[in-house]
Amino acid sequence: DTGSAAAIPINEVDIAYVTPVTVGTPPQTLMLDLDTGSSDLWVFSSLTPSSQIRGQEIYTPTKSSTSQLLNGHTWSIRYGDGSSSRGTVFTDNFTIGGLEVKSQAVQTAQEVSSSFTQEQSLDGLVGLGFSTLNTVRPSSQLTFFDNARPNLDEEVFTADLKYHATGTYDFGFIDSKKHNGTITYTPVQPSPGYWTHSLSGYSVGSGAFQSSQISGISDTGTTLLYLPTAIVTAYYRQVQGAQNSQYYGGYVFPCASTLPTFTFGIEGARFTIPASYINYTRISPTSTTCYGGLQSSSGLGINIFGDVALKAAFVVFSGTNPPRIGFAPK
Ligand SMILES: CCNC(=O)c1c(-c2ccccc2)csc1NC(=O)CNCCc1c[nH]c2ccccc12
């Protein structure tokens, strides 16, 4: 089997991407964020207090003839940005882009934090990390990819995220029309459960490439690119008026500044992030100060290759044994 579905930016600065999915019988359509940085599939639901819902679509298990309560199971997740959600669990038929998993664990939110309530276009998440990270207890549940894997033509899913445009997630096949040239693969460390791999180095603008192994996670659920402070200061040193602002919690600069590109290595291959991707957003609609798409990871304890980096390539998440990740120009 295979599947193919749109990855639609939820706002004008690509803060996150959502994908139409269907849950239950008859199908209920929700817009979910496919997230390789976590492994819980959770949705706004009929069990979510109405005070915490602001325009989101909800899943109503009682309206689905194929839903089944997973008795006694609960879940609770907190993300590094401080957002959180928790609730109960049903199994039901779940489809992404024509690819169906029967009896997928669908985690129904009984509580979501305010930042999720405020994201009106996001009805939940589909975790595509390794199932070891799943928070359902007493027994953890499998991700959509792990459930679909035995029926896939190829044990892969791919992400073709785009800057200020709709891209695609494909399951079970690699669409050669979506990338130019070869796919460069590099090993993935599946523990503790992220798509963890190394970059082979970086360069700023037209500067020399600095070879160094930089370990981090390829995370479609995180907006920005978070790298070690030494790299980030080297980048913003090239930007007139840039400063690391305590007030704004990161590097900001005059919106009119000329930004250099940023290149990262995957093995011997090189991928260049255009300056426009790093001129992320104005700090407020009328401000002339802008917030960078490249930020320091020093407070996170982990380097995160988020959407700002991933949208510069065609990315293959390979669930083979051993797992690996591939990047291709596009
Ligand atoms: C900023 C979101 N990212 C993280 O918290 C995160 C961290 C992390 C850890 C410590 C400090 C900061 C971040 C490690 S892996 C990782 N990745 C994920 O957790 C991926 N899932 C993010 C889901 C998510 C949280 N808040 C949202 C708001 C809109 C759309 C999606 C989300």
mmCIF file of N, CA and C in Angstrom, residues 8-9 36 38 40 43 75 96 117 122 152 164 167 182 201 241 273 285 296:
data_model
loop_
_atom_site.group_PDB
_atom_site.id
_atom_site.type_symbol
_atom_site.label_atom_id
_atom_site.label_comp_id
_atom_site.label_asym_id
_atom_site.label_seq_id
_atom_site.Cartn_x
_atom_site.Cartn_y
_atom_site.Cartn_z
ATOM 1 N N ILE A 8 0.000 21.353 4.703
ATOM 2 C CA ILE A 8 -0.486 22.707 4.494
ATOM 3 C C ILE A 8 -0.037 23.622 5.628
ATOM 4 N N PRO A 9 0.703 24.714 5.344
ATOM 5 C CA PRO A 9 1.102 25.628 6.419
ATOM 6 C C PRO A 9 -0.131 26.237 7.095
ATOM 7 N N THR A 36 7.393 14.209 13.448
ATOM 8 C CA THR A 36 8.428 13.175 13.649
ATOM 9 C C THR A 36 9.166 13.370 14.979
ATOM 10 N N SER A 38 7.611 13.440 17.980
ATOM 11 C CA SER A 38 6.863 12.833 19.078
ATOM 12 C C SER A 38 6.140 11.600 18.544
ATOM 13 N N ASP A 40 2.826 10.340 19.878
ATOM 14 C CA ASP A 40 1.425 10.212 20.300
ATOM 15 C C ASP A 40 0.538 10.737 19.181
ATOM 16 N N VAL A 43 -6.022 13.854 19.379
ATOM 17 C CA VAL A 43 -6.971 14.723 18.670
ATOM 18 C C VAL A 43 -7.865 15.478 19.643
ATOM 19 N N TRP A 75 -3.232 8.845 28.720
ATOM 20 C CA TRP A 75 -1.988 9.396 28.196
ATOM 21 C C TRP A 75 -1.817 10.824 28.686
ATOM 22 N N ILE A 96 -4.690 8.226 6.166
ATOM 23 C CA ILE A 96 -3.958 9.408 5.688
ATOM 24 C C ILE A 96 -3.707 9.208 4.194
ATOM 25 N N THR A 117 -5.118 25.351 22.270
ATOM 26 C CA THR A 117 -6.437 25.988 22.075
ATOM 27 C C THR A 117 -6.327 27.141 21.078
ATOM 28 N N LEU A 122 -5.349 23.665 14.014
ATOM 29 C CA LEU A 122 -4.668 22.400 14.310
ATOM 30 C C LEU A 122 -5.583 21.569 15.208
ATOM 31 N N LEU A 152 3.044 -1.585 3.722
ATOM 32 C CA LEU A 152 3.620 -0.574 2.818
ATOM 33 C C LEU A 152 4.463 -1.240 1.736
ATOM 34 N N HIS A 164 6.202 28.650 2.698
ATOM 35 C CA HIS A 164 4.998 29.437 2.362
ATOM 36 C C HIS A 164 4.189 28.792 1.240
ATOM 37 N N GLY A 167 3.061 21.403 0.710
ATOM 38 C CA GLY A 167 3.940 20.294 0.291
ATOM 39 C C GLY A 167 3.205 18.976 0.444
ATOM 40 N N THR A 182 20.485 12.508 -6.355
ATOM 41 C CA THR A 182 20.522 11.345 -5.440
ATOM 42 C C THR A 182 20.075 11.719 -4.031
ATOM 43 N N GLY A 201 28.503 18.847 9.105
ATOM 44 C CA GLY A 201 29.123 20.169 9.262
ATOM 45 C C GLY A 201 28.210 21.258 8.729
ATOM 46 N N GLY A 241 23.354 44.507 13.063
ATOM 47 C CA GLY A 241 22.303 44.846 14.022
ATOM 48 C C GLY A 241 21.665 43.648 14.707
ATOM 49 N N ILE A 273 20.049 26.434 3.039
ATOM 50 C CA ILE A 273 18.793 27.065 3.469
ATOM 51 C C ILE A 273 18.828 28.516 3.001
ATOM 52 N N PRO A 285 3.317 42.587 14.270
ATOM 53 C CA PRO A 285 2.926 42.920 12.890
ATOM 54 C C PRO A 285 3.495 44.254 12.360
ATOM 55 N N SER A 296 19.718 29.256 19.040
ATOM 56 C CA SER A 296 20.624 28.411 19.817
ATOM 57 C C SER A 296 19.874 27.277 20.523
#
